[in-house]
PDB file of C-alpha atoms in Angstrom:
ATOM      1  CA  UNK A 114     276.558 122.664-107.956  1.00 96.00           C
ATOM      2  CA  UNK A 115     275.445 126.174-108.339  1.00 95.00           C
ATOM      3  CA  UNK A 116     275.485 129.833-110.212  1.00 94.00           C
ATOM      4  CA  UNK A 117     277.576 132.738-108.917  1.00 89.00           C
ATOM      5  CA  UNK A 118     274.766 132.742-106.198  1.00 88.00           C
ATOM      6  CA  UNK A 119     277.153 130.442-104.412  1.00 89.00           C
ATOM      7  CA  UNK A 120     279.226 133.501-103.834  1.00 85.00           C
ATOM      8  CA  UNK A 121     276.131 135.645-102.529  1.00 85.00           C
ATOM      9  CA  UNK A 122     276.884 137.411 -99.156  1.00 82.00           C
ATOM     10  CA  UNK A 123     273.128 136.410 -97.719  1.00 82.00           C
ATOM     11  CA  UNK A 124     271.776 132.984 -99.011  1.00 83.00           C
ATOM     12  CA  UNK A 125     274.204 130.670-100.979  1.00 84.00           C
ATOM     13  CA  UNK A 126     272.636 128.498-103.348  1.00 90.00           C
ATOM     14  CA  UNK A 127     274.117 125.344-103.096  1.00 91.00           C
ATOM     15  CA  UNK A 128     272.567 122.467-104.934  1.00 95.00           C
ATOM     16  CA  UNK A 129     273.312 118.943-103.639  1.00 95.00           C
ATOM     17  CA  UNK A 130     270.317 117.331-104.874  1.00 97.00           C
ATOM     18  CA  UNK A 131     267.990 117.500-107.788  1.00 98.00           C
ATOM     19  CA  UNK A 132     265.321 118.628-105.429  1.00 97.00           C
ATOM     20  CA  UNK A 133     267.185 121.639-104.462  1.00 96.00           C
ATOM     21  CA  UNK A 134     267.893 122.643-107.992  1.00 97.00           C
ATOM     22  CA  UNK A 135     264.366 122.912-108.741  1.00 96.00           C
ATOM     23  CA  UNK A 136     263.921 124.534-105.580  1.00 95.00           C
ATOM     24  CA  UNK A 137     266.376 127.427-106.046  1.00 94.00           C
ATOM     25  CA  UNK A 138     266.205 127.985-110.104  1.00 95.00           C
ATOM     26  CA  UNK A 139     264.661 127.349-113.431  1.00 95.00           C
ATOM     27  CA  UNK A 140     264.242 127.500-116.843  1.00 95.00           C
ATOM     28  CA  UNK A 141     267.506 126.556-118.869  1.00 94.00           C
ATOM     29  CA  UNK A 142     269.747 127.456-116.005  1.00 95.00           C
ATOM     30  CA  UNK A 143     267.728 124.779-113.673  1.00 96.00           C
ATOM     31  CA  UNK A 144     268.477 122.156-117.003  1.00 97.00           C
ATOM     32  CA  UNK A 145     272.130 123.053-116.831  1.00 96.00           C
ATOM     33  CA  UNK A 146     272.363 122.424-112.988  1.00 97.00           C
ATOM     34  CA  UNK A 147     270.657 119.071-113.831  1.00 98.00           C
ATOM     35  CA  UNK A 148     273.299 117.789-116.158  1.00 97.00           C
ATOM     36  CA  UNK A 149     276.339 119.310-114.313  1.00 97.00           C
ATOM     37  CA  UNK A 150     275.173 117.283-110.861  1.00 97.00           C
ATOM     38  CA  UNK A 151     274.762 114.305-113.122  1.00 97.00           C
ATOM     39  CA  UNK A 152     277.752 114.426-115.428  1.00 98.00           C
ATOM     40  CA  UNK A 153     280.706 116.425-113.502  1.00 97.00           C
ATOM     41  CA  UNK A 154     283.000 114.163-111.880  1.00 95.00           C
ATOM     42  CA  UNK A 155     283.368 114.654-108.123  1.00 93.00           C
ATOM     43  CA  UNK A 156     285.570 116.378-106.328  1.00 90.00           C
ATOM     44  CA  UNK A 157     286.559 117.800-102.981  1.00 88.00           C
ATOM     45  CA  UNK A 158     287.782 121.287-104.488  1.00 89.00           C
ATOM     46  CA  UNK A 159     285.467 124.602-105.010  1.00 91.00           C
ATOM     47  CA  UNK A 160     285.750 124.691-108.801  1.00 94.00           C
ATOM     48  CA  UNK A 161     284.426 127.732-111.580  1.00 93.00           C
ATOM     49  CA  UNK A 162     284.239 126.914-115.113  1.00 92.00           C
ATOM     50  CA  UNK A 163     281.801 128.462-117.638  1.00 92.00           C
ATOM     51  CA  UNK A 164     279.322 125.961-118.877  1.00 95.00           C
ATOM     52  CA  UNK A 165     279.900 126.208-122.965  1.00 95.00           C
ATOM     53  CA  UNK A 166     277.241 123.524-123.945  1.00 95.00           C
ATOM     54  CA  UNK A 167     276.018 120.150-124.414  1.00 97.00           C
ATOM     55  CA  UNK A 168     277.602 117.492-126.463  1.00 96.00           C
ATOM     56  CA  UNK A 169     276.325 116.321-129.771  1.00 95.00           C
ATOM     57  CA  UNK A 170     277.517 119.205-131.965  1.00 96.00           C
ATOM     58  CA  UNK A 171     280.798 120.767-132.716  1.00 95.00           C
ATOM     59  CA  UNK A 172     279.951 124.691-132.371  1.00 95.00           C
ATOM     60  CA  UNK A 173     279.454 126.243-129.025  1.00 94.00           C
ATOM     61  CA  UNK A 174     278.065 129.811-128.358  1.00 89.00           C
ATOM     62  CA  UNK A 175     277.131 129.969-124.732  1.00 87.00           C
ATOM     63  CA  UNK A 176     276.832 134.204-124.924  1.00 80.00           C
ATOM     64  CA  UNK A 177     278.674 136.307-127.431  1.00 81.00           C
ATOM     65  CA  UNK A 178     281.492 134.111-128.506  1.00 86.00           C
ATOM     66  CA  UNK A 179     281.278 130.984-130.688  1.00 90.00           C
ATOM     67  CA  UNK A 180     283.825 128.110-130.453  1.00 91.00           C
ATOM     68  CA  UNK A 181     284.365 125.911-133.056  1.00 94.00           C
ATOM     69  CA  UNK A 182     285.642 122.460-132.211  1.00 95.00           C
ATOM     70  CA  UNK A 183     287.436 120.115-135.005  1.00 93.00           C
ATOM     71  CA  UNK A 184     284.729 117.346-134.292  1.00 95.00           C
ATOM     72  CA  UNK A 185     281.770 116.824-132.520  1.00 96.00           C
ATOM     73  CA  UNK A 186     281.834 116.544-128.727  1.00 96.00           C
ATOM     74  CA  UNK A 187     280.552 112.885-127.917  1.00 96.00           C
ATOM     75  CA  UNK A 188     280.564 114.054-123.841  1.00 97.00           C
ATOM     76  CA  UNK A 189     277.366 114.910-122.250  1.00 97.00           C
ATOM     77  CA  UNK A 190     278.590 118.348-121.248  1.00 97.00           C
ATOM     78  CA  UNK A 191     281.368 120.784-122.003  1.00 97.00           C
ATOM     79  CA  UNK A 192     283.073 122.838-119.429  1.00 96.00           C
ATOM     80  CA  UNK A 193     285.521 125.467-119.028  1.00 93.00           C
ATOM     81  CA  UNK A 194     286.849 125.152-115.793  1.00 93.00           C
ATOM     82  CA  UNK A 195     289.532 128.236-114.635  1.00 88.00           C
ATOM     83  CA  UNK A 196     289.374 128.934-111.103  1.00 89.00           C
ATOM     84  CA  UNK A 197     289.431 127.336-107.674  1.00 89.00           C
ATOM     85  CA  UNK A 198     288.656 128.814-104.464  1.00 91.00           C
ATOM     86  CA  UNK A 199     289.964 128.199-100.429  1.00 91.00           C
ATOM     87  CA  UNK A 200     288.024 129.036 -97.848  1.00 87.00           C
ATOM     88  CA  UNK A 201     288.306 129.196 -94.118  1.00 86.00           C
ATOM     89  CA  UNK A 202     284.659 128.618 -93.252  1.00 80.00           C
ATOM     90  CA  UNK A 203     282.263 129.102 -96.015  1.00 79.00           C
ATOM     91  CA  UNK A 204     282.145 130.698 -99.485  1.00 81.00           C
ATOM     92  CA  UNK A 205     281.643 134.082 -97.869  1.00 83.00           C
ATOM     93  CA  UNK A 206     285.228 134.240 -96.969  1.00 83.00           C
ATOM     94  CA  UNK A 207     286.602 132.745 -99.714  1.00 87.00           C
ATOM     95  CA  UNK A 208     289.335 133.470-102.134  1.00 87.00           C
ATOM     96  CA  UNK A 209     289.919 132.464-105.606  1.00 86.00           C
ATOM     97  CA  UNK A 210     293.399 130.716-107.104  1.00 84.00           C
ATOM     98  CA  UNK A 211     293.985 130.435-110.969  1.00 81.00           C
ATOM     99  CA  UNK A 212     293.033 126.491-111.533  1.00 85.00           C
ATOM    100  CA  UNK A 213     296.666 125.320-112.690  1.00 81.00           C
ATOM    101  CA  UNK A 214     296.100 121.283-112.114  1.00 82.00           C
ATOM    102  CA  UNK A 215     294.856 119.194-114.762  1.00 84.00           C
ATOM    103  CA  UNK A 216     291.211 118.190-114.188  1.00 91.00           C
ATOM    104  CA  UNK A 217     290.248 114.947-116.508  1.00 93.00           C
ATOM    105  CA  UNK A 218     287.809 114.697-118.680  1.00 96.00           C
ATOM    106  CA  UNK A 219     285.356 111.485-118.510  1.00 96.00           C
ATOM    107  CA  UNK A 220     282.817 110.038-121.633  1.00 97.00           C
ATOM    108  CA  UNK A 221     280.005 112.228-120.236  1.00 97.00           C
ATOM    109  CA  UNK A 222     282.130 115.475-119.287  1.00 97.00           C
ATOM    110  CA  UNK A 223     284.467 117.253-121.804  1.00 97.00           C
ATOM    111  CA  UNK A 224     286.784 119.855-119.736  1.00 96.00           C
ATOM    112  CA  UNK A 225     288.401 122.539-122.246  1.00 93.00           C
ATOM    113  CA  UNK A 226     291.609 123.529-120.807  1.00 88.00           C
ATOM    114  CA  UNK A 227     293.529 125.464-123.844  1.00 86.00           C
ATOM    115  CA  UNK A 228     297.149 125.601-123.165  1.00 84.00           C
ATOM    116  CA  UNK A 229     298.261 129.660-123.246  1.00 83.00           C
ATOM    117  CA  UNK A 230     301.793 130.450-124.170  1.00 82.00           C
ATOM    118  CA  UNK A 231     303.928 133.700-124.920  1.00 81.00           C
ATOM    119  CA  UNK A 232     304.739 133.312-129.011  1.00 76.00           C
ATOM    120  CA  UNK A 233     308.463 132.900-130.284  1.00 66.00           C
ATOM    121  CA  UNK A 234     309.586 131.438-127.086  1.00 55.00           C
ATOM    122  CA  UNK A 235     309.681 134.362-125.097  1.00 51.00           C
ATOM    123  CA  UNK A 236     309.848 134.083-121.062  1.00 51.00           C
ATOM    124  CA  UNK A 237     308.706 137.561-120.366  1.00 63.00           C
ATOM    125  CA  UNK A 238     307.437 140.729-121.994  1.00 68.00           C
ATOM    126  CA  UNK A 239     310.284 142.297-122.066  1.00 72.00           C
ATOM    127  CA  UNK A 240     309.550 144.365-125.288  1.00 72.00           C
ATOM    128  CA  UNK A 241     307.058 146.043-123.112  1.00 82.00           C
ATOM    129  CA  UNK A 242     309.623 147.095-120.069  1.00 83.00           C
ATOM    130  CA  UNK A 243     310.724 150.472-121.609  1.00 85.00           C
ATOM    131  CA  UNK A 244     306.795 151.498-122.454  1.00 89.00           C
ATOM    132  CA  UNK A 245     306.070 150.670-118.385  1.00 89.00           C
ATOM    133  CA  UNK A 246     308.484 152.768-117.160  1.00 90.00           C
ATOM    134  CA  UNK A 247     307.190 155.796-119.570  1.00 92.00           C
ATOM    135  CA  UNK A 248     304.202 154.890-118.013  1.00 94.00           C
ATOM    136  CA  UNK A 249     305.510 155.392-114.264  1.00 93.00           C
ATOM    137  CA  UNK A 250     306.381 158.381-115.449  1.00 94.00           C
ATOM    138  CA  UNK A 251     303.564 159.674-116.820  1.00 94.00           C
ATOM    139  CA  UNK A 252     301.498 159.050-113.833  1.00 95.00           C
ATOM    140  CA  UNK A 253     303.762 161.683-111.676  1.00 95.00           C
ATOM    141  CA  UNK A 254     301.905 164.345-114.101  1.00 94.00           C
ATOM    142  CA  UNK A 255     298.381 163.005-113.533  1.00 94.00           C
ATOM    143  CA  UNK A 256     295.476 164.449-111.647  1.00 93.00           C
ATOM    144  CA  UNK A 257     293.990 161.037-110.273  1.00 94.00           C
ATOM    145  CA  UNK A 258     289.756 160.780-110.060  1.00 92.00           C
ATOM    146  CA  UNK A 259     287.871 160.088-107.018  1.00 94.00           C
ATOM    147  CA  UNK A 260     285.917 156.875-106.626  1.00 94.00           C
ATOM    148  CA  UNK A 261     282.911 158.449-107.443  1.00 94.00           C
ATOM    149  CA  UNK A 262     284.706 160.815-110.390  1.00 94.00           C
ATOM    150  CA  UNK A 263     285.998 156.954-111.473  1.00 93.00           C
ATOM    151  CA  UNK A 264     282.995 155.417-111.298  1.00 94.00           C
ATOM    152  CA  UNK A 265     281.876 158.211-114.212  1.00 93.00           C
ATOM    153  CA  UNK A 266     284.586 158.177-116.177  1.00 92.00           C
ATOM    154  CA  UNK A 267     283.901 154.615-116.623  1.00 90.00           C
ATOM    155  CA  UNK A 268     280.896 155.299-117.651  1.00 90.00           C
ATOM    156  CA  UNK A 269     281.692 157.505-120.198  1.00 91.00           C
ATOM    157  CA  UNK A 270     284.349 154.919-121.447  1.00 88.00           C
ATOM    158  CA  UNK A 271     281.888 152.312-121.549  1.00 86.00           C
ATOM    159  CA  UNK A 272     279.592 154.716-123.653  1.00 86.00           C
ATOM    160  CA  UNK A 273     282.418 155.140-126.080  1.00 85.00           C
ATOM    161  CA  UNK A 274     282.728 151.743-126.307  1.00 81.00           C
ATOM    162  CA  UNK A 275     279.103 150.500-126.625  1.00 81.00           C
ATOM    163  CA  UNK A 276     278.518 153.253-129.806  1.00 80.00           C
ATOM    164  CA  UNK A 277     282.336 152.078-131.657  1.00 77.00           C
ATOM    165  CA  UNK A 278     283.664 155.904-131.073  1.00 80.00           C
ATOM    166  CA  UNK A 279     287.287 156.402-130.375  1.00 82.00           C
ATOM    167  CA  UNK A 280     287.811 157.508-126.596  1.00 83.00           C
ATOM    168  CA  UNK A 281     288.742 160.885-126.642  1.00 77.00           C
ATOM    169  CA  UNK A 282     289.092 164.311-124.572  1.00 62.00           C
ATOM    170  CA  UNK A 283     285.852 165.649-126.276  1.00 68.00           C
ATOM    171  CA  UNK A 284     284.035 162.721-124.319  1.00 78.00           C
ATOM    172  CA  UNK A 285     285.685 161.689-121.076  1.00 88.00           C
ATOM    173  CA  UNK A 286     285.428 164.142-118.686  1.00 87.00           C
ATOM    174  CA  UNK A 287     289.110 164.003-116.398  1.00 89.00           C
ATOM    175  CA  UNK A 288     292.811 165.084-116.415  1.00 91.00           C
ATOM    176  CA  UNK A 289     293.672 165.110-119.895  1.00 91.00           C
ATOM    177  CA  UNK A 290     297.378 163.636-118.712  1.00 93.00           C
ATOM    178  CA  UNK A 291     295.173 160.989-116.521  1.00 93.00           C
ATOM    179  CA  UNK A 292     293.224 159.643-119.792  1.00 92.00           C
ATOM    180  CA  UNK A 293     296.544 159.510-121.706  1.00 92.00           C
ATOM    181  CA  UNK A 294     298.056 157.356-119.395  1.00 94.00           C
ATOM    182  CA  UNK A 295     295.039 154.842-119.570  1.00 92.00           C
ATOM    183  CA  UNK A 296     295.468 154.905-123.066  1.00 91.00           C
ATOM    184  CA  UNK A 297     299.304 153.926-122.887  1.00 93.00           C
ATOM    185  CA  UNK A 298     298.426 151.515-120.492  1.00 91.00           C
ATOM    186  CA  UNK A 299     295.721 150.149-122.705  1.00 89.00           C
ATOM    187  CA  UNK A 300     298.203 150.120-125.420  1.00 88.00           C
ATOM    188  CA  UNK A 301     300.820 148.262-122.949  1.00 88.00           C
ATOM    189  CA  UNK A 302     297.691 145.487-122.562  1.00 86.00           C
ATOM    190  CA  UNK A 303     297.002 145.093-126.104  1.00 84.00           C
ATOM    191  CA  UNK A 304     301.254 144.471-126.971  1.00 84.00           C
ATOM    192  CA  UNK A 305     300.801 141.671-124.193  1.00 84.00           C
ATOM    193  CA  UNK A 306     297.845 140.056-125.895  1.00 84.00           C
ATOM    194  CA  UNK A 307     299.508 140.077-128.922  1.00 82.00           C
ATOM    195  CA  UNK A 308     302.373 138.447-128.021  1.00 83.00           C
ATOM    196  CA  UNK A 309     299.779 135.430-126.051  1.00 85.00           C
ATOM    197  CA  UNK A 310     298.792 132.495-127.985  1.00 85.00           C
ATOM    198  CA  UNK A 311     296.619 129.485-126.964  1.00 85.00           C
ATOM    199  CA  UNK A 312     295.866 126.162-128.565  1.00 86.00           C
ATOM    200  CA  UNK A 313     292.172 126.127-128.062  1.00 86.00           C
ATOM    201  CA  UNK A 314     289.283 125.328-130.155  1.00 91.00           C
ATOM    202  CA  UNK A 315     288.533 128.440-132.822  1.00 90.00           C
ATOM    203  CA  UNK A 316     286.983 131.375-131.239  1.00 88.00           C
ATOM    204  CA  UNK A 317     284.730 133.617-133.374  1.00 88.00           C
ATOM    205  CA  UNK A 318     282.362 136.833-132.526  1.00 84.00           C
ATOM    206  CA  UNK A 319     279.877 137.431-135.336  1.00 80.00           C
ATOM    207  CA  UNK A 320     281.688 135.379-137.779  1.00 83.00           C
ATOM    208  CA  UNK A 321     284.596 137.059-137.450  1.00 84.00           C
ATOM    209  CA  UNK A 322     287.830 135.043-136.235  1.00 86.00           C
ATOM    210  CA  UNK A 323     289.360 135.977-133.096  1.00 82.00           C
ATOM    211  CA  UNK A 324     292.171 134.718-131.242  1.00 78.00           C
ATOM    212  CA  UNK A 325     290.995 133.927-127.518  1.00 75.00           C
ATOM    213  CA  UNK A 326     288.189 136.267-125.143  1.00 75.00           C
ATOM    214  CA  UNK A 327     291.115 136.648-122.794  1.00 79.00           C
ATOM    215  CA  UNK A 328     294.461 135.607-120.619  1.00 83.00           C
ATOM    216  CA  UNK A 329     294.820 135.429-117.331  1.00 81.00           C
ATOM    217  CA  UNK A 330     298.408 136.212-115.505  1.00 78.00           C
ATOM    218  CA  UNK A 331     299.944 135.693-112.198  1.00 78.00           C
ATOM    219  CA  UNK A 332     302.841 136.481-110.811  1.00 79.00           C
ATOM    220  CA  UNK A 333     304.196 137.800-107.466  1.00 84.00           C
ATOM    221  CA  UNK A 334     301.954 140.875-107.744  1.00 84.00           C
ATOM    222  CA  UNK A 335     299.086 139.061-108.026  1.00 80.00           C
ATOM    223  CA  UNK A 336     296.467 137.961-110.866  1.00 79.00           C
ATOM    224  CA  UNK A 337     295.631 139.786-113.781  1.00 80.00           C
ATOM    225  CA  UNK A 338     293.355 139.072-116.490  1.00 80.00           C
ATOM    226  CA  UNK A 339     294.039 140.683-120.113  1.00 83.00           C
ATOM    227  CA  UNK A 340     290.984 141.526-122.216  1.00 79.00           C
ATOM    228  CA  UNK A 341     290.561 142.965-125.780  1.00 73.00           C
ATOM    229  CA  UNK A 342     287.497 145.515-124.289  1.00 69.00           C
ATOM    230  CA  UNK A 343     286.810 147.636-127.526  1.00 71.00           C
ATOM    231  CA  UNK A 344     286.219 143.629-128.816  1.00 68.00           C
ATOM    232  CA  UNK A 345     284.722 141.940-125.826  1.00 68.00           C
ATOM    233  CA  UNK A 346     282.735 144.465-124.101  1.00 65.00           C
ATOM    234  CA  UNK A 347     281.107 146.257-127.535  1.00 66.00           C
ATOM    235  CA  UNK A 348     280.167 142.338-128.455  1.00 66.00           C
ATOM    236  CA  UNK A 349     278.705 142.105-124.704  1.00 64.00           C
ATOM    237  CA  UNK A 350     277.137 145.469-124.773  1.00 63.00           C
ATOM    238  CA  UNK A 351     275.598 145.235-128.137  1.00 62.00           C
ATOM    239  CA  UNK A 352     274.853 141.611-129.274  1.00 59.00           C
ATOM    240  CA  UNK A 353     272.232 139.716-128.264  1.00 54.00           C
ATOM    241  CA  UNK A 354     273.374 136.891-125.876  1.00 51.00           C
ATOM    242  CA  UNK A 355     272.531 133.214-127.359  1.00 51.00           C
ATOM    243  CA  UNK A 356     272.159 131.313-123.407  1.00 45.00           C
ATOM    244  CA  UNK A 357     271.036 128.773-125.406  1.00 45.00           C
TER     245      UNK A 357
END
């Protein structure tokens, strides 16, 4: 078991015993890893997931999102697995693959794997294809940013999100056509998120009901995560994290 430090390029902290956990970690993180080593079922896969919390309650707040289950969880730990990895040598050269296999929960460990689907029985995002075609046309009229300029633009966009103001020409130093393209792509993403649903536990931010933290789509072009940045990024920027 381990934290994201298992993916470090220099020192990979993989814990195979409780002694190693105490050597590599401390505090709440160590407590979680001790329970993970005791209660996670054994597997020969490399699996990554989010630790939601310890059982005995029906409400979990691992960070900024609060999850409400229909009844108290009797398992010792609750984990939301989402990715598995393959590697030729060790985790330094690993690559991620969306987790599509079903993991069997046990008496000690509840795996939360909501079923995500596109509402109204739709099989594609056909409704947004016309807008995507327009976005491709807009891209031909943009002056794209360099890597250094893009990093600065991201900071400016994040600053707008942090204080809750609209992202517009007055705050972002870039080609107006490029910003217009960004807004159009953002609207396409939001339309796609609107079409998605899931049957997972109820989710809340600051007491307000939300649909989900995000959705992951995979196709022949790659893997894409759809997240409402105004909602979740601002929460991550401004709300106190409940790491307990």
